[in-house]
Amino acid sequence: MLSSTQDGRHGYVGYVGYVGYVSVVLVAMGSNHHANDNLADARAMLTQLGHAVFTHLLVNPDYTATPSNPKPDYTNQCAIITLDTPISLCAFHQHIKDFERRQQRHDIKHKQQGKITIDIDVLAVQLASQDDILQKKHHAINRNVNNDNVNNDNVNTANDWLFIASRLPLKEHERHGVKELLEWCG
C-alpha cells in the first residue's frame, strides 16, 4: 500500500485535479465536541464503504486557542479506506460532506462556540486500476445504468499516492497518522 523510497520519502507526491475513479482513500478526521461518539460514527460510515484501517486517537490542543479565547482539545484520527467499489473522488467527497451535515458539522450555534462535531478531509488517493474501472463499467451495463462518466484515461498502474495539493503541507497530527499507517500497512 504505502511505500517508502530509498531516500526516505514516500511515494505519494502528486497533484489531484480531476483523477477519475479512486480505489483507496486516505482521510484525516477530527472533532472537538463529543469526539468519541462522532469519530465512532465516522468510522462506522467509512467501514460501510470498504476495508478501513484506523490509527490510534490523538488528542491535541486547538492551535488557534488563546488564554482569552480558550477552545476544547481536538481528537484526531487518520484512516486508509480500500473501497469495495471504485467511485469518483467527487462522489466520495460528497458522501463525507453529507455525513458531516448529518452530524451537524455546520450548525451555526456550534460554529459560534467553536465546536466541531466532525471534520473529515481527504488527504490522498490511489486511482482505480483499469481492471477496477472495467469491472465497474461491466457491473453498470448489467444493471442498465448510463455510465458515461467512467473515464479510462486516468488510470494509475503504480498505486502511487496522490495528495490533495490544498492539504499540503500536512498538519502535525496528519503526519503522525500517515507515519502510523505506514508502519502498519508497510
mmCIF file with all atom_site columns, C-alpha atoms in Angstrom, residues 1-6 8-13 24-26 79-82 124-126 158-162 177-186:
data_model
loop_
_atom_site.group_PDB
_atom_site.id
_atom_site.type_symbol
_atom_site.label_atom_id
_atom_site.label_alt_id
_atom_site.label_comp_id
_atom_site.label_asym_id
_atom_site.label_entity_id
_atom_site.label_seq_id
_atom_site.pdbx_PDB_ins_code
_atom_site.Cartn_x
_atom_site.Cartn_y
_atom_site.Cartn_z
_atom_site.occupancy
_atom_site.B_iso_or_equiv
_atom_site.pdbx_formal_charge
_atom_site.auth_seq_id
_atom_site.auth_comp_id
_atom_site.auth_asym_id
_atom_site.auth_atom_id
_atom_site.pdbx_PDB_model_num
ATOM 1  C CA . MET A 1 1   ? 0.000   0.000  0.000  1.00 0.00 ? 1   MET A CA 1
ATOM 2  C CA . LEU A 1 2   ? 2.177   2.874  1.240  1.00 0.00 ? 2   LEU A CA 1
ATOM 3  C CA . SER A 1 3   ? 5.825   2.511  0.426  1.00 0.00 ? 3   SER A CA 1
ATOM 4  C CA . SER A 1 4   ? 8.995   4.432  1.108  1.00 0.00 ? 4   SER A CA 1
ATOM 5  C CA . THR A 1 5   ? 11.604  5.333  -1.460 1.00 0.00 ? 5   THR A CA 1
ATOM 6  C CA . GLN A 1 6   ? 15.307  4.824  -0.812 1.00 0.00 ? 6   GLN A CA 1
ATOM 7  C CA . GLY A 1 8   ? 13.224  8.123  2.934  1.00 0.00 ? 8   GLY A CA 1
ATOM 8  C CA . ARG A 1 9   ? 10.430  9.952  1.141  1.00 0.00 ? 9   ARG A CA 1
ATOM 9  C CA . HIS A 1 10  ? 7.161   8.233  0.469  1.00 0.00 ? 10  HIS A CA 1
ATOM 10 C CA . GLY A 1 11  ? 5.823   7.503  -2.988 1.00 0.00 ? 11  GLY A CA 1
ATOM 11 C CA . TYR A 1 12  ? 2.851   9.785  -2.531 1.00 0.00 ? 12  TYR A CA 1
ATOM 12 C CA . VAL A 1 13  ? 3.737   13.117 -4.033 1.00 0.00 ? 13  VAL A CA 1
ATOM 13 C CA . VAL A 1 24  ? -8.087  3.776  -1.948 1.00 0.00 ? 24  VAL A CA 1
ATOM 14 C CA . VAL A 1 25  ? -8.558  6.949  0.085  1.00 0.00 ? 25  VAL A CA 1
ATOM 15 C CA . LEU A 1 26  ? -6.509  8.376  2.962  1.00 0.00 ? 26  LEU A CA 1
ATOM 16 C CA . ALA A 1 79  ? -7.640  6.151  8.101  1.00 0.00 ? 79  ALA A CA 1
ATOM 17 C CA . ILE A 1 80  ? -6.980  4.331  4.858  1.00 0.00 ? 80  ILE A CA 1
ATOM 18 C CA . ILE A 1 81  ? -10.121 3.019  3.186  1.00 0.00 ? 81  ILE A CA 1
ATOM 19 C CA . THR A 1 82  ? -9.848  0.460  0.386  1.00 0.00 ? 82  THR A CA 1
ATOM 20 C CA . ALA A 1 124 ? -4.629  11.456 -0.620 1.00 0.00 ? 124 ALA A CA 1
ATOM 21 C CA . VAL A 1 125 ? -5.984  8.895  -3.046 1.00 0.00 ? 125 VAL A CA 1
ATOM 22 C CA . GLN A 1 126 ? -4.893  5.984  -5.155 1.00 0.00 ? 126 GLN A CA 1
ATOM 23 C CA . ALA A 1 158 ? 1.747   2.053  -9.873 1.00 0.00 ? 158 ALA A CA 1
ATOM 24 C CA . ASN A 1 159 ? -0.657  2.694  -6.968 1.00 0.00 ? 159 ASN A CA 1
ATOM 25 C CA . ASP A 1 160 ? 1.085   5.968  -6.220 1.00 0.00 ? 160 ASP A CA 1
ATOM 26 C CA . TRP A 1 161 ? -0.436  8.167  -3.568 1.00 0.00 ? 161 TRP A CA 1
ATOM 27 C CA . LEU A 1 162 ? -1.699  11.432 -4.991 1.00 0.00 ? 162 LEU A CA 1
ATOM 28 C CA . GLY A 1 177 ? -1.288  9.455  11.367 1.00 0.00 ? 177 GLY A CA 1
ATOM 29 C CA . VAL A 1 178 ? 0.362   8.824  8.000  1.00 0.00 ? 178 VAL A CA 1
ATOM 30 C CA . LYS A 1 179 ? 3.508   7.595  9.766  1.00 0.00 ? 179 LYS A CA 1
ATOM 31 C CA . GLU A 1 180 ? 1.448   5.223  11.917 1.00 0.00 ? 180 GLU A CA 1
ATOM 32 C CA . LEU A 1 181 ? -0.369  3.874  8.858  1.00 0.00 ? 181 LEU A CA 1
ATOM 33 C CA . LEU A 1 182 ? 2.953   3.415  7.034  1.00 0.00 ? 182 LEU A CA 1
ATOM 34 C CA . GLU A 1 183 ? 4.253   1.317  9.908  1.00 0.00 ? 183 GLU A CA 1
ATOM 35 C CA . TRP A 1 184 ? 1.128   -0.848 9.947  1.00 0.00 ? 184 TRP A CA 1
ATOM 36 C CA . CYS A 1 185 ? 0.496   -1.208 6.228  1.00 0.00 ? 185 CYS A CA 1
ATOM 37 C CA . GLY A 1 186 ? 4.109   -1.437 5.102  1.00 0.00 ? 186 GLY A CA 1
#
